[in-house]
């Protein structure tokens, strides 16, 4: 057992910890920044895509292997949870996709051939921290790699005052869509056509 000052803000992505602290009366619900009922929207890739729906800033995404055959190849397949690229696989052809184990994936998207990638930490709708993500292995660069391989990036801190206007608009749009999560991280890619 440990003591927690119940007046301090609580910021965590661990729903289980928050629920236990609440149940034990160690924290107050009004001090929780990211409430557990909303964390699920950002922690699950499938829930996130279903919540957002179709959007010009998101690659076309479906939830079954059968539907994925209607997308443009290459296709990137992802498990709903996970991090660091674990479980993610890129299929170049319909044959490769058909031969894959559908039970391992929860969503399929058109692969973005990215020119650059950035990570933004946002608080109350505004970016507060910006890092450029430079890929340092093939899985991070072009999706080539095994499902159990991690994507590896070099993170380069950038000045939030210099965020390009088009990225600021995308961040504002998605922070607004997920305003129930005041503290949220978004990765933004720019493709080779500058979209």
mmCIF file of C-alpha atoms in Angstrom:
data_model
loop_
_atom_site.group_PDB
_atom_site.id
_atom_site.type_symbol
_atom_site.label_atom_id
_atom_site.label_comp_id
_atom_site.label_asym_id
_atom_site.label_seq_id
_atom_site.Cartn_x
_atom_site.Cartn_y
_atom_site.Cartn_z
ATOM 1 C CA UNK A 1 0.000 0.000 0.000
ATOM 2 C CA UNK A 2 1.225 3.491 -0.800
ATOM 3 C CA UNK A 3 -0.068 7.015 -0.302
ATOM 4 C CA UNK A 4 -1.047 9.318 -3.121
ATOM 5 C CA UNK A 5 -1.882 12.985 -2.706
ATOM 6 C CA UNK A 6 -5.527 12.938 -3.941
ATOM 7 C CA UNK A 7 -5.350 16.595 -5.012
ATOM 8 C CA UNK A 8 -2.702 16.134 -7.721
ATOM 9 C CA UNK A 9 -3.522 15.564 -11.412
ATOM 10 C CA UNK A 10 -3.261 11.979 -12.632
ATOM 11 C CA UNK A 11 -1.802 11.384 -16.077
ATOM 12 C CA UNK A 12 -1.380 7.791 -17.203
ATOM 13 C CA UNK A 13 -2.410 5.530 -20.052
ATOM 14 C CA UNK A 14 -2.852 2.608 -17.659
ATOM 15 C CA UNK A 15 -6.581 2.126 -17.244
ATOM 16 C CA UNK A 16 -6.003 -0.637 -14.694
ATOM 17 C CA UNK A 17 -3.868 1.570 -12.420
ATOM 18 C CA UNK A 18 -6.407 4.405 -12.574
ATOM 19 C CA UNK A 19 -9.336 2.093 -11.805
ATOM 20 C CA UNK A 20 -7.495 0.566 -8.849
ATOM 21 C CA UNK A 21 -6.504 3.965 -7.444
ATOM 22 C CA UNK A 22 -10.103 5.161 -7.796
ATOM 23 C CA UNK A 23 -11.501 2.006 -6.178
ATOM 24 C CA UNK A 24 -9.080 2.406 -3.250
ATOM 25 C CA UNK A 25 -10.048 6.079 -2.856
ATOM 26 C CA UNK A 26 -6.477 7.247 -3.426
ATOM 27 C CA UNK A 27 -7.311 9.645 -6.276
ATOM 28 C CA UNK A 28 -10.275 11.787 -7.275
ATOM 29 C CA UNK A 29 -12.008 11.245 -10.610
ATOM 30 C CA UNK A 30 -12.054 14.974 -11.357
ATOM 31 C CA UNK A 31 -8.221 15.003 -11.259
ATOM 32 C CA UNK A 32 -7.786 12.310 -13.922
ATOM 33 C CA UNK A 33 -6.572 13.939 -17.131
ATOM 34 C CA UNK A 34 -7.175 10.980 -19.483
ATOM 35 C CA UNK A 35 -10.192 9.089 -18.173
ATOM 36 C CA UNK A 36 -10.136 5.291 -18.644
ATOM 37 C CA UNK A 37 -13.316 5.196 -20.728
ATOM 38 C CA UNK A 38 -11.602 7.318 -23.412
ATOM 39 C CA UNK A 39 -8.114 5.771 -23.332
ATOM 40 C CA UNK A 40 -9.439 2.763 -25.245
ATOM 41 C CA UNK A 41 -9.944 4.989 -28.314
ATOM 42 C CA UNK A 42 -6.228 5.698 -28.547
ATOM 43 C CA UNK A 43 -4.891 2.373 -27.272
ATOM 44 C CA UNK A 44 -6.683 0.216 -29.835
ATOM 45 C CA UNK A 45 -5.814 0.779 -33.493
ATOM 46 C CA UNK A 46 -9.124 -0.788 -34.551
ATOM 47 C CA UNK A 47 -11.241 1.316 -32.150
ATOM 48 C CA UNK A 48 -9.360 4.437 -33.243
ATOM 49 C CA UNK A 49 -10.014 3.780 -36.953
ATOM 50 C CA UNK A 50 -13.671 2.894 -36.341
ATOM 51 C CA UNK A 51 -14.146 6.065 -34.280
ATOM 52 C CA UNK A 52 -12.457 8.337 -36.851
ATOM 53 C CA UNK A 53 -13.995 6.643 -39.892
ATOM 54 C CA UNK A 54 -12.947 7.710 -43.351
ATOM 55 C CA UNK A 55 -10.802 10.818 -43.406
ATOM 56 C CA UNK A 56 -8.638 12.447 -46.057
ATOM 57 C CA UNK A 57 -5.682 12.332 -43.672
ATOM 58 C CA UNK A 58 -5.955 8.607 -42.977
ATOM 59 C CA UNK A 59 -5.097 5.734 -45.309
ATOM 60 C CA UNK A 60 -8.038 3.634 -46.496
ATOM 61 C CA UNK A 61 -8.603 1.048 -43.736
ATOM 62 C CA UNK A 62 -10.761 -2.080 -43.426
ATOM 63 C CA UNK A 63 -11.151 -4.768 -40.787
ATOM 64 C CA UNK A 64 -11.201 -8.093 -42.626
ATOM 65 C CA UNK A 65 -8.800 -9.832 -44.953
ATOM 66 C CA UNK A 66 -11.588 -10.195 -47.531
ATOM 67 C CA UNK A 67 -12.228 -6.424 -47.548
ATOM 68 C CA UNK A 68 -8.465 -5.764 -47.729
ATOM 69 C CA UNK A 69 -8.370 -7.324 -51.196
ATOM 70 C CA UNK A 70 -10.370 -4.292 -52.407
ATOM 71 C CA UNK A 71 -7.641 -1.871 -51.265
ATOM 72 C CA UNK A 72 -4.642 -0.786 -53.320
ATOM 73 C CA UNK A 73 -1.486 -2.821 -52.691
ATOM 74 C CA UNK A 74 0.811 -2.828 -50.831
ATOM 75 C CA UNK A 75 -1.325 -3.436 -47.735
ATOM 76 C CA UNK A 76 -0.148 -3.007 -44.154
ATOM 77 C CA UNK A 77 -1.821 -5.346 -41.649
ATOM 78 C CA UNK A 78 -1.823 -4.604 -37.916
ATOM 79 C CA UNK A 79 -2.959 -6.194 -34.689
ATOM 80 C CA UNK A 80 -5.285 -3.899 -32.725
ATOM 81 C CA UNK A 81 -2.876 -3.498 -29.824
ATOM 82 C CA UNK A 82 0.862 -3.396 -29.686
ATOM 83 C CA UNK A 83 3.638 -0.940 -30.205
ATOM 84 C CA UNK A 84 6.965 -0.445 -31.985
ATOM 85 C CA UNK A 85 5.727 -2.147 -35.128
ATOM 86 C CA UNK A 86 5.378 -5.527 -33.404
ATOM 87 C CA UNK A 87 2.881 -7.737 -35.209
ATOM 88 C CA UNK A 88 2.710 -5.417 -38.215
ATOM 89 C CA UNK A 89 3.287 -6.884 -41.651
ATOM 90 C CA UNK A 90 3.254 -5.473 -45.182
ATOM 91 C CA UNK A 91 1.840 -7.526 -48.066
ATOM 92 C CA UNK A 92 2.930 -6.614 -51.575
ATOM 93 C CA UNK A 93 0.461 -8.859 -53.408
ATOM 94 C CA UNK A 94 -3.017 -10.355 -53.042
ATOM 95 C CA UNK A 95 -1.415 -13.817 -52.980
ATOM 96 C CA UNK A 96 0.781 -12.905 -49.973
ATOM 97 C CA UNK A 97 -2.251 -11.470 -48.190
ATOM 98 C CA UNK A 98 -4.398 -14.547 -48.905
ATOM 99 C CA UNK A 99 -1.699 -16.852 -47.529
ATOM 100 C CA UNK A 100 -1.405 -14.907 -44.257
ATOM 101 C CA UNK A 101 -2.996 -15.903 -40.946
ATOM 102 C CA UNK A 102 -6.000 -13.565 -40.680
ATOM 103 C CA UNK A 103 -6.343 -14.285 -36.938
ATOM 104 C CA UNK A 104 -3.174 -12.249 -36.289
ATOM 105 C CA UNK A 105 -4.556 -8.985 -37.685
ATOM 106 C CA UNK A 106 -7.405 -6.656 -36.770
ATOM 107 C CA UNK A 107 -7.088 -4.043 -39.494
ATOM 108 C CA UNK A 108 -5.655 -3.559 -42.944
ATOM 109 C CA UNK A 109 -4.671 -0.229 -44.516
ATOM 110 C CA UNK A 110 -3.203 0.963 -47.753
ATOM 111 C CA UNK A 111 0.531 1.314 -47.170
ATOM 112 C CA UNK A 112 1.853 4.890 -47.099
ATOM 113 C CA UNK A 113 5.185 5.283 -48.877
ATOM 114 C CA UNK A 114 6.403 7.969 -46.526
ATOM 115 C CA UNK A 115 8.936 10.686 -47.116
ATOM 116 C CA UNK A 116 9.009 11.752 -43.484
ATOM 117 C CA UNK A 117 7.386 10.976 -40.154
ATOM 118 C CA UNK A 118 6.845 13.019 -37.005
ATOM 119 C CA UNK A 119 5.563 12.408 -33.481
ATOM 120 C CA UNK A 120 3.631 15.119 -31.651
ATOM 121 C CA UNK A 121 2.640 15.121 -27.999
ATOM 122 C CA UNK A 122 -0.397 17.335 -27.499
ATOM 123 C CA UNK A 123 -2.062 18.767 -24.420
ATOM 124 C CA UNK A 124 -5.521 20.333 -24.515
ATOM 125 C CA UNK A 125 -5.476 20.555 -28.302
ATOM 126 C CA UNK A 126 -2.011 22.081 -28.692
ATOM 127 C CA UNK A 127 1.287 20.405 -29.596
ATOM 128 C CA UNK A 128 3.720 20.682 -26.688
ATOM 129 C CA UNK A 129 6.529 18.414 -27.950
ATOM 130 C CA UNK A 130 7.681 17.496 -31.472
ATOM 131 C CA UNK A 131 10.113 14.830 -32.612
ATOM 132 C CA UNK A 132 11.015 13.894 -36.143
ATOM 133 C CA UNK A 133 11.216 10.105 -36.513
ATOM 134 C CA UNK A 134 14.050 9.007 -38.805
ATOM 135 C CA UNK A 135 13.758 5.302 -39.704
ATOM 136 C CA UNK A 136 16.906 3.289 -39.030
ATOM 137 C CA UNK A 137 15.858 -0.204 -40.097
ATOM 138 C CA UNK A 138 14.056 -1.573 -43.167
ATOM 139 C CA UNK A 139 10.818 -2.262 -41.293
ATOM 140 C CA UNK A 140 10.593 1.416 -40.308
ATOM 141 C CA UNK A 141 11.757 2.649 -43.729
ATOM 142 C CA UNK A 142 9.611 0.611 -46.069
ATOM 143 C CA UNK A 143 7.693 -2.016 -44.077
ATOM 144 C CA UNK A 144 9.988 -4.846 -45.127
ATOM 145 C CA UNK A 145 10.580 -7.071 -42.159
ATOM 146 C CA UNK A 146 9.033 -9.818 -40.109
ATOM 147 C CA UNK A 147 5.915 -9.362 -37.975
ATOM 148 C CA UNK A 148 7.921 -9.986 -34.777
ATOM 149 C CA UNK A 149 10.527 -7.364 -35.693
ATOM 150 C CA UNK A 150 10.399 -3.866 -34.172
ATOM 151 C CA UNK A 151 10.431 -0.664 -36.152
ATOM 152 C CA UNK A 152 13.475 1.364 -35.154
ATOM 153 C CA UNK A 153 13.673 5.151 -35.295
ATOM 154 C CA UNK A 154 16.087 7.873 -34.356
ATOM 155 C CA UNK A 155 14.129 10.650 -32.618
ATOM 156 C CA UNK A 156 15.198 14.214 -33.344
ATOM 157 C CA UNK A 157 13.730 16.951 -31.139
ATOM 158 C CA UNK A 158 12.232 19.837 -33.085
ATOM 159 C CA UNK A 159 10.932 23.242 -32.022
ATOM 160 C CA UNK A 160 7.110 23.296 -31.731
ATOM 161 C CA UNK A 161 7.138 26.925 -32.916
ATOM 162 C CA UNK A 162 8.337 25.668 -36.320
ATOM 163 C CA UNK A 163 5.626 23.073 -37.009
ATOM 164 C CA UNK A 164 4.474 23.446 -40.640
ATOM 165 C CA UNK A 165 0.975 24.892 -41.045
ATOM 166 C CA UNK A 166 -0.440 21.809 -42.793
ATOM 167 C CA UNK A 167 0.630 19.607 -39.862
ATOM 168 C CA UNK A 168 -0.806 22.065 -37.343
ATOM 169 C CA UNK A 169 -4.172 21.821 -39.128
ATOM 170 C CA UNK A 170 -4.123 18.015 -38.985
ATOM 171 C CA UNK A 171 -3.152 18.057 -35.297
ATOM 172 C CA UNK A 172 -5.925 20.553 -34.456
ATOM 173 C CA UNK A 173 -8.465 18.438 -36.340
ATOM 174 C CA UNK A 174 -7.560 15.183 -34.575
ATOM 175 C CA UNK A 175 -7.095 16.771 -31.146
ATOM 176 C CA UNK A 176 -10.635 18.110 -31.552
ATOM 177 C CA UNK A 177 -11.989 14.706 -32.618
ATOM 178 C CA UNK A 178 -10.397 13.172 -29.501
ATOM 179 C CA UNK A 179 -10.913 16.092 -27.114
ATOM 180 C CA UNK A 180 -11.912 13.667 -24.351
ATOM 181 C CA UNK A 181 -8.209 12.735 -24.275
ATOM 182 C CA UNK A 182 -6.519 16.053 -23.418
ATOM 183 C CA UNK A 183 -3.060 14.421 -23.424
ATOM 184 C CA UNK A 184 -2.503 12.494 -26.648
ATOM 185 C CA UNK A 185 0.285 11.582 -29.026
ATOM 186 C CA UNK A 186 -0.113 11.516 -32.810
ATOM 187 C CA UNK A 187 2.287 10.314 -35.482
ATOM 188 C CA UNK A 188 2.008 12.160 -38.774
ATOM 189 C CA UNK A 189 3.561 10.940 -42.006
ATOM 190 C CA UNK A 190 4.100 12.927 -45.165
ATOM 191 C CA UNK A 191 4.002 10.762 -48.262
ATOM 192 C CA UNK A 192 6.192 11.108 -51.342
ATOM 193 C CA UNK A 193 3.495 13.293 -52.984
ATOM 194 C CA UNK A 194 3.668 15.702 -50.000
ATOM 195 C CA UNK A 195 0.245 14.697 -48.649
#
